Amino acid sequence: FFGPLIGLFLGFDAINRERAHGTLVKVVSQPIYRDAVINGKFLAGVTVITVMIVAIVLVITGFGLTLLGVVPEVEEILRMAVYVVISIFYISFWLGVSILFSILFRSTATSALASVAAWILLSFVVFFGASAVANALAPVDQRGGADMETLMRNVQITENVSLFSPMVLYMNSTATIVDPSV
């Protein structure tokens, strides 16, 4: 839940602040490409996210080792490493969205609000709206009066629409990595 907010807060004023303080003109007047400035700000944010996630995982792992006394096996360490990589990509996606809004909007407040609105829309509205779309396209009676084909179509539409949400993709991928039975 807090990962996307960290990504949004790291990048919502990345370019706006430079533009407002007048330093963007000075930076771009040098023989530096505009893309290099944007990529540098993105990579700096990804570096901060990576250090933060790795530090959190190491601290939690250390607490787990001291409290439980159980040493993880190689498979568990690899699953944890894949989980960290997926989490870094997920938070970096939101960092990229916030930097995009920082480029598109001149006002810092507008870019922050647009970033948070995009997060709410893509994470929660799509997630909860998927069942509404499915019920509109393949209505299912709540009393169980629908046939199996309509019920399967409803579930399939719900899953396909919910895949537009990065939060659903992240939850599905982490559930697969963390739970070996999946």
Coordinates of N, CA and C in Angstrom, one line a residue:
F1 N 0.8 -1.2 0.0 CA 0.0 0.0 0.0 C 0.9 1.3 0.0
F2 N 1.9 1.3 0.8 CA 2.7 2.5 0.9 C 3.8 2.6 -0.1
G3 N 4.1 1.5 -0.8 CA 5.2 1.5 -1.8 C 4.8 2.5 -3.0
P4 N 3.6 2.5 -3.6 CA 3.3 3.4 -4.6 C 3.4 4.9 -4.1
L5 N 2.9 5.1 -2.9 CA 3.0 6.5 -2.4 C 4.4 7.0 -2.3
I6 N 5.3 6.1 -1.9 CA 6.7 6.5 -1.8 C 7.2 6.8 -3.2
G7 N 6.9 6.0 -4.2 CA 7.3 6.3 -5.6 C 6.7 7.6 -6.1
L8 N 5.4 7.9 -5.7 CA 4.7 9.1 -6.2 C 5.4 10.3 -5.5
F9 N 5.7 10.2 -4.2 CA 6.2 11.3 -3.5 C 7.7 11.6 -3.9
L10 N 8.4 10.6 -4.3 CA 9.8 10.9 -4.8 C 9.9 11.6 -6.1
G11 N 8.8 11.5 -6.9 CA 9.0 12.1 -8.2 C 8.0 13.2 -8.7
F12 N 7.0 13.5 -7.8 CA 5.9 14.4 -8.3 C 6.5 15.8 -8.6
D13 N 7.6 16.2 -8.0 CA 8.1 17.6 -8.2 C 9.5 17.5 -8.8
A14 N 9.9 16.4 -9.4 CA 11.2 16.3 -9.9 C 11.6 17.3 -11.0
I15 N 10.7 17.6 -11.9 CA 11.0 18.6 -13.0 C 10.4 19.9 -12.6
N16 N 9.2 19.9 -11.9 CA 8.6 21.2 -11.6 C 9.4 22.0 -10.7
R17 N 10.1 21.4 -9.7 CA 10.9 22.2 -8.8 C 12.1 22.9 -9.6
E18 N 12.7 22.1 -10.5 CA 13.8 22.7 -11.3 C 13.3 23.8 -12.2
R19 N 12.1 23.7 -12.7 CA 11.5 24.7 -13.6 C 11.2 25.9 -12.7
A20 N 10.6 25.7 -11.5 CA 10.2 26.8 -10.7 C 11.4 27.6 -10.1
H21 N 12.5 26.9 -9.8 CA 13.7 27.6 -9.3 C 14.6 28.2 -10.4
G22 N 14.3 27.9 -11.7 CA 15.0 28.4 -12.8 C 16.3 27.6 -13.0
T23 N 16.5 26.5 -12.4 CA 17.7 25.7 -12.6 C 17.6 24.8 -13.8
L24 N 16.4 24.5 -14.3 CA 16.3 23.6 -15.4 C 16.9 24.2 -16.7
V25 N 16.7 25.5 -16.8 CA 17.2 26.2 -18.0 C 18.7 26.2 -18.0
K26 N 19.3 26.3 -16.8 CA 20.8 26.3 -16.7 C 21.3 24.9 -17.0
V27 N 20.6 23.9 -16.5 CA 21.1 22.5 -16.7 C 20.9 22.1 -18.2
V28 N 19.8 22.5 -18.8 CA 19.6 22.1 -20.2 C 20.4 22.9 -21.2
S29 N 20.9 24.1 -20.7 CA 21.8 24.9 -21.6 C 23.2 24.3 -21.8
Q30 N 23.5 23.4 -20.9 CA 24.8 22.6 -21.0 C 24.6 21.6 -22.1
P31 N 25.7 21.0 -22.6 CA 25.5 19.9 -23.6 C 25.0 18.6 -23.0
I32 N 23.9 18.7 -22.4 CA 23.2 17.6 -21.8 C 21.8 17.5 -22.5
Y33 N 21.5 16.3 -22.8 CA 20.2 16.1 -23.4 C 19.1 16.1 -22.4
R34 N 17.9 16.6 -22.8 CA 16.8 16.6 -21.9 C 16.4 15.3 -21.4
D35 N 16.6 14.2 -22.2 CA 16.3 12.9 -21.7 C 17.3 12.4 -20.7
A36 N 18.5 12.9 -20.7 CA 19.5 12.5 -19.7 C 19.1 13.1 -18.3
V37 N 18.5 14.3 -18.3 CA 18.1 14.9 -17.1 C 16.9 14.1 -16.5
I38 N 16.0 13.7 -17.3 CA 14.8 12.9 -16.9 C 15.2 11.5 -16.4
N39 N 16.1 10.9 -17.2 CA 16.6 9.6 -16.9 C 17.4 9.6 -15.6
G40 N 18.2 10.6 -15.4 CA 19.0 10.8 -14.2 C 18.1 10.9 -13.0
K41 N 17.1 11.7 -13.1 CA 16.2 11.8 -11.9 C 15.4 10.5 -11.6
F42 N 15.1 9.8 -12.7 CA 14.4 8.5 -12.5 C 15.4 7.5 -11.9
L43 N 16.6 7.4 -12.4 CA 17.6 6.4 -11.9 C 17.9 6.8 -10.4
A44 N 18.0 8.1 -10.1 CA 18.3 8.4 -8.7 C 17.1 8.0 -7.8
G45 N 15.9 8.1 -8.3 CA 14.8 7.7 -7.5 C 14.8 6.2 -7.3
V46 N 15.1 5.4 -8.4 CA 15.1 4.0 -8.4 C 16.2 3.5 -7.4
T47 N 17.3 4.2 -7.4 CA 18.4 3.9 -6.4 C 18.0 4.1 -5.0
V48 N 17.3 5.1 -4.7 CA 16.7 5.4 -3.4 C 15.7 4.3 -3.0
I49 N 14.9 3.9 -3.9 CA 13.9 2.9 -3.7 C 14.6 1.5 -3.5
T50 N 15.6 1.2 -4.3 CA 16.3 0.0 -4.1 C 17.0 -0.1 -2.7
V51 N 17.6 0.9 -2.3 CA 18.3 0.9 -1.0 C 17.3 0.8 0.1
M52 N 16.2 1.5 -0.1 CA 15.2 1.4 1.0 C 14.5 0.0 1.1
I53 N 14.2 -0.6 0.0 CA 13.5 -1.9 0.0 C 14.5 -3.0 0.5
V54 N 15.7 -2.9 0.0 CA 16.7 -3.9 0.4 C 17.0 -3.8 1.9
A55 N 17.1 -2.5 2.4 CA 17.3 -2.3 3.9 C 16.2 -2.8 4.7
I56 N 14.9 -2.6 4.2 CA 13.8 -3.1 5.0 C 13.7 -4.6 5.0
V57 N 14.0 -5.2 3.9 CA 14.0 -6.7 3.8 C 15.1 -7.3 4.7
L58 N 16.3 -6.7 4.7 CA 17.4 -7.2 5.5 C 17.1 -7.0 7.0
V59 N 16.5 -5.9 7.4 CA 16.1 -5.7 8.8 C 15.0 -6.7 9.2
I60 N 14.0 -6.9 8.4 CA 13.0 -7.8 8.7 C 13.5 -9.3 8.8
T61 N 14.4 -9.6 7.9 CA 15.1 -10.9 7.9 C 15.9 -11.1 9.1
G62 N 16.6 -10.1 9.5 CA 17.4 -10.1 10.7 C 16.6 -10.3 12.0
F63 N 15.5 -9.6 12.1 CA 14.5 -9.8 13.2 C 14.0 -11.2 13.1
G64 N 13.6 -11.7 12.0 CA 13.1 -13.1 11.8 C 14.1 -14.1 12.3
L65 N 15.4 -13.9 11.9 CA 16.4 -14.9 12.3 C 16.6 -14.9 13.8
T66 N 16.6 -13.7 14.4 CA 16.8 -13.7 15.9 C 15.6 -14.1 16.7
L67 N 14.4 -13.8 16.2 CA 13.3 -14.2 17.0 C 12.9 -15.7 16.8
L68 N 13.0 -16.1 15.5 CA 12.6 -17.5 15.2 C 13.7 -18.5 15.3
G69 N 14.9 -18.0 14.9 CA 16.1 -18.9 15.0 C 16.1 -19.9 13.8
V70 N 15.3 -19.7 12.8 CA 15.3 -20.6 11.7 C 16.0 -20.0 10.5
V71 N 17.0 -20.6 10.0 CA 17.8 -20.1 8.9 C 17.1 -20.5 7.6
P72 N 16.8 -19.5 6.7 CA 16.1 -19.8 5.4 C 17.0 -20.6 4.5
E73 N 16.3 -21.4 3.7 CA 17.1 -22.3 2.7 C 17.3 -21.4 1.5
V74 N 18.0 -22.0 0.5 CA 18.4 -21.3 -0.7 C 17.2 -20.9 -1.5
E75 N 16.2 -21.8 -1.6 CA 15.0 -21.5 -2.3 C 14.2 -20.3 -1.7
E76 N 14.2 -20.3 -0.4 CA 13.5 -19.1 0.2 C 14.2 -17.8 0.0
I77 N 15.6 -17.9 0.0 CA 16.3 -16.7 -0.3 C 16.1 -16.2 -1.7
L78 N 16.1 -17.2 -2.6 CA 15.8 -16.8 -4.0 C 14.4 -16.2 -4.2
R79 N 13.5 -16.8 -3.5 CA 12.1 -16.2 -3.6 C 12.1 -14.8 -3.0
M80 N 12.8 -14.6 -1.9 CA 12.8 -13.3 -1.3 C 13.5 -12.3 -2.3
A81 N 14.6 -12.7 -3.0 CA 15.3 -11.8 -3.9 C 14.3 -11.5 -5.1
V82 N 13.6 -12.4 -5.6 CA 12.6 -12.1 -6.7 C 11.5 -11.2 -6.2
Y83 N 11.1 -11.4 -4.9 CA 10.1 -10.5 -4.4 C 10.6 -9.1 -4.3
V84 N 11.9 -8.9 -3.9 CA 12.5 -7.6 -3.8 C 12.5 -6.9 -5.2
V85 N 12.9 -7.7 -6.2 CA 13.0 -7.2 -7.5 C 11.7 -6.7 -8.0
I86 N 10.6 -7.6 -7.8 CA 9.3 -7.2 -8.3 C 8.8 -6.0 -7.5
S87 N 9.1 -5.9 -6.2 CA 8.7 -4.7 -5.5 C 9.4 -3.4 -6.0
I88 N 10.6 -3.5 -6.3 CA 11.4 -2.4 -6.9 C 10.8 -1.9 -8.2
F89 N 10.4 -2.9 -9.1 CA 9.8 -2.5 -10.3 C 8.5 -1.9 -10.1
Y90 N 7.7 -2.4 -9.2 CA 6.3 -1.9 -8.9 C 6.4 -0.4 -8.4
I91 N 7.3 -0.2 -7.5 CA 7.4 1.2 -6.9 C 8.0 2.1 -8.0
S92 N 8.9 1.6 -8.8 CA 9.6 2.4 -9.8 C 8.6 2.8 -10.9
F93 N 7.6 1.9 -11.1 CA 6.5 2.3 -12.1 C 5.8 3.5 -11.6
W94 N 5.5 3.6 -10.3 CA 4.8 4.7 -9.8 C 5.7 6.0 -9.8
L95 N 7.0 5.8 -9.6 CA 7.9 6.9 -9.7 C 7.9 7.4 -11.1
G96 N 7.9 6.6 -12.1 CA 7.9 7.0 -13.5 C 6.6 7.8 -13.8
V97 N 5.5 7.3 -13.3 CA 4.2 8.0 -13.5 C 4.3 9.4 -12.9
S98 N 4.8 9.5 -11.7 CA 4.9 10.8 -11.0 C 5.8 11.8 -11.7
I99 N 6.9 11.2 -12.3 CA 7.8 12.1 -13.0 C 7.2 12.5 -14.3
L100 N 6.4 11.6 -15.0 CA 5.7 12.0 -16.2 C 4.7 13.2 -15.9
F101 N 4.0 13.1 -14.8 CA 3.1 14.2 -14.4 C 3.8 15.4 -14.0
S102 N 5.0 15.3 -13.5 CA 5.8 16.4 -13.2 C 6.3 17.1 -14.5
I103 N 6.5 16.4 -15.5 CA 6.9 17.0 -16.8 C 5.6 17.6 -17.5
L104 N 4.5 16.9 -17.4 CA 3.3 17.4 -18.1 C 2.7 18.7 -17.5
F105 N 2.7 18.8 -16.2 CA 2.0 19.9 -15.5 C 3.1 20.9 -15.0
R106 N 2.8 22.1 -15.1 CA 3.7 23.2 -14.6 C 3.7 23.3 -13.1
S107 N 2.5 23.1 -12.5 CA 2.3 23.3 -11.1 C 2.7 22.1 -10.3
T108 N 3.4 22.2 -9.2 CA 3.7 21.1 -8.4 C 2.5 20.5 -7.8
A109 N 1.5 21.3 -7.3 CA 0.3 20.8 -6.7 C -0.5 20.0 -7.7
T110 N -0.6 20.5 -9.0 CA -1.3 19.8 -10.0 C -0.7 18.4 -10.3
S111 N 0.6 18.4 -10.4 CA 1.3 17.1 -10.7 C 1.1 16.1 -9.5
A112 N 1.1 16.6 -8.3 CA 0.9 15.7 -7.1 C -0.5 15.2 -7.1
L113 N -1.5 16.1 -7.3 CA -2.9 15.6 -7.3 C -3.1 14.7 -8.5
A114 N -2.6 14.9 -9.7 CA -2.8 14.0 -10.8 C -2.1 12.7 -10.5
S115 N -1.0 12.7 -9.9 CA -0.3 11.4 -9.6 C -1.1 10.6 -8.6
V116 N -1.6 11.2 -7.6 CA -2.4 10.5 -6.6 C -3.7 10.0 -7.2
A117 N -4.3 10.9 -8.1 CA -5.6 10.5 -8.8 C -5.3 9.3 -9.7
A118 N -4.2 9.3 -10.4 CA -3.9 8.1 -11.3 C -3.7 6.9 -10.4
W119 N -3.0 7.0 -9.3 CA -2.8 5.8 -8.4 C -4.2 5.3 -7.9
I120 N -5.1 6.2 -7.5 CA -6.4 5.8 -7.0 C -7.2 5.1 -8.1
L121 N -7.1 5.8 -9.3 CA -7.9 5.2 -10.4 C -7.4 3.9 -10.8
L122 N -6.1 3.7 -11.0 CA -5.5 2.5 -11.5 C -5.5 1.4 -10.5
S123 N -5.4 1.8 -9.2 CA -5.3 0.7 -8.2 C -6.7 0.3 -7.6
F124 N -7.5 1.3 -7.3 CA -8.7 0.9 -6.6 C -10.0 1.0 -7.5
V125 N -10.1 2.0 -8.3 CA -11.3 2.1 -9.1 C -11.4 0.9 -10.1
V126 N -10.3 0.6 -10.8 CA -10.2 -0.5 -11.7 C -10.4 -1.8 -11.0
F127 N -9.8 -2.0 -9.8 CA -9.9 -3.2 -9.1 C -11.4 -3.5 -8.6
F128 N -12.0 -2.4 -8.1 CA -13.4 -2.6 -7.6 C -14.4 -2.5 -8.8
G129 N -14.1 -1.7 -9.8 CA -15.0 -1.6 -10.9 C -15.0 -2.8 -11.9
A130 N -14.1 -3.7 -11.8 CA -14.0 -4.8 -12.6 C -15.3 -5.7 -12.5
S131 N -15.8 -5.9 -11.3 CA -17.0 -6.7 -11.1 C -18.2 -6.0 -11.6
A132 N -18.2 -4.6 -11.5 CA -19.4 -3.9 -12.1 C -19.4 -4.0 -13.6
V133 N -18.3 -4.0 -14.2 CA -18.2 -4.1 -15.7 C -18.6 -5.6 -16.1
A134 N -18.1 -6.5 -15.3 CA -18.5 -7.9 -15.6 C -20.0 -8.2 -15.4
N135 N -20.6 -7.6 -14.4 CA -22.0 -7.8 -14.1 C -22.8 -7.1 -15.2
A136 N -22.3 -6.0 -15.8 CA -23.0 -5.3 -16.9 C -22.9 -6.1 -18.2
L137 N -21.8 -6.8 -18.4 CA -21.6 -7.5 -19.7 C -22.2 -8.9 -19.6
A138 N -22.0 -9.6 -18.4 CA -22.5 -10.9 -18.2 C -23.2 -11.0 -16.9
P139 N -24.5 -10.5 -16.8 CA -25.2 -10.4 -15.5 C -25.4 -11.8 -14.9
V140 N -25.1 -11.8 -13.6 CA -25.3 -13.0 -12.8 C -26.3 -12.7 -11.7
D141 N -27.3 -13.6 -11.6 CA -28.3 -13.4 -10.5 C -27.6 -13.8 -9.2
Q142 N -27.9 -12.9 -8.2 CA -27.3 -13.1 -6.9 C -27.8 -14.3 -6.1
R143 N -29.0 -14.8 -6.5 CA -29.5 -16.0 -5.9 C -29.0 -17.3 -6.5
G144 N -28.1 -17.2 -7.4 CA -27.5 -18.4 -8.0 C -28.3 -19.0 -9.2
G145 N -29.1 -18.1 -9.8 CA -29.9 -18.6 -10.9 C -29.2 -18.6 -12.3
A146 N -27.9 -18.2 -12.3 CA -27.2 -18.1 -13.6 C -26.7 -19.5 -14.0
D147 N -26.6 -19.7 -15.3 CA -26.0 -21.0 -15.7 C -24.5 -20.9 -15.6
M148 N -23.8 -22.0 -15.8 CA -22.4 -22.1 -15.5 C -21.6 -21.3 -16.6
E149 N -22.1 -21.2 -17.8 CA -21.4 -20.5 -18.9 C -21.4 -19.0 -18.6
T150 N -22.5 -18.5 -18.1 CA -22.6 -17.0 -17.8 C -21.7 -16.7 -16.6
L151 N -21.7 -17.6 -15.6 CA -20.9 -17.4 -14.4 C -19.4 -17.4 -14.8
M152 N -19.0 -18.3 -15.7 CA -17.6 -18.4 -16.1 C -17.2 -17.1 -16.9
R153 N -18.1 -16.7 -17.7 CA -17.9 -15.5 -18.5 C -17.7 -14.3 -17.6
N154 N -18.6 -14.2 -16.6 CA -18.5 -13.1 -15.6 C -17.2 -13.1 -14.9
V155 N -16.7 -14.2 -14.4 CA -15.5 -14.3 -13.7 C -14.3 -14.0 -14.7
Q156 N -14.4 -14.4 -15.9 CA -13.3 -14.2 -16.9 C -13.2 -12.7 -17.2
I157 N -14.4 -12.0 -17.3 CA -14.4 -10.6 -17.6 C -13.8 -9.8 -16.4
T158 N -14.2 -10.3 -15.2 CA -13.7 -9.6 -14.0 C -12.2 -9.7 -13.9
E159 N -11.6 -10.9 -14.2 CA -10.2 -11.1 -14.1 C -9.5 -10.3 -15.2
N160 N -10.0 -10.2 -16.4 CA -9.4 -9.5 -17.5 C -9.4 -8.0 -17.3
V161 N -10.5 -7.5 -16.8 CA -10.6 -6.0 -16.5 C -9.7 -5.7 -15.3
S162 N -9.6 -6.5 -14.3 CA -8.8 -6.2 -13.2 C -7.3 -6.2 -13.5
L163 N -6.9 -6.9 -14.6 CA -5.5 -6.9 -15.0 C -5.0 -5.5 -15.5
F164 N -5.9 -4.6 -15.7 CA -5.5 -3.2 -16.0 C -4.9 -2.5 -14.8
S165 N -5.1 -3.0 -13.6 CA -4.7 -2.4 -12.4 C -3.3 -2.9 -12.0
P166 N -2.3 -2.0 -11.9 CA -0.9 -2.5 -11.5 C -0.9 -3.1 -10.1
M167 N -1.8 -2.7 -9.3 CA -1.9 -3.3 -7.9 C -2.3 -4.8 -8.0
V168 N -3.2 -5.1 -8.9 CA -3.6 -6.5 -9.1 C -2.5 -7.3 -9.6
L169 N -1.8 -6.8 -10.6 CA -0.6 -7.5 -11.2 C 0.4 -7.7 -10.1
Y170 N 0.7 -6.7 -9.3 CA 1.7 -6.9 -8.2 C 1.2 -7.9 -7.2
M171 N -0.1 -7.8 -6.8 CA -0.6 -8.8 -5.8 C -0.5 -10.2 -6.3
N172 N -0.9 -10.4 -7.6 CA -0.8 -11.8 -8.2 C 0.6 -12.3 -8.3
S173 N 1.6 -11.4 -8.7 CA 2.9 -11.9 -8.8 C 3.6 -12.1 -7.5
T174 N 3.3 -11.3 -6.5 CA 3.9 -11.5 -5.2 C 3.3 -12.7 -4.5
A175 N 2.0 -13.0 -4.7 CA 1.3 -14.1 -4.1 C 1.9 -15.4 -4.7
T176 N 2.3 -15.4 -6.0 CA 2.9 -16.5 -6.6 C 4.3 -16.8 -6.1
I177 N 5.0 -15.7 -5.9 CA 6.4 -15.8 -5.4 C 6.5 -16.2 -3.9
V178 N 5.7 -15.6 -3.1 CA 5.8 -15.8 -1.6 C 5.2 -17.1 -1.2
D179 N 4.1 -17.5 -1.8 CA 3.4 -18.8 -1.5 C 3.9 -19.9 -2.4
P180 N 4.7 -20.8 -2.0 CA 5.2 -21.9 -2.9 C 4.1 -22.8 -3.4
S181 N 3.0 -22.9 -2.7 CA 1.9 -23.8 -3.1 C 1.2 -23.3 -4.4
V182 N 1.2 -22.0 -4.6 CA 0.6 -21.4 -5.8 C 1.4 -21.7 -7.0

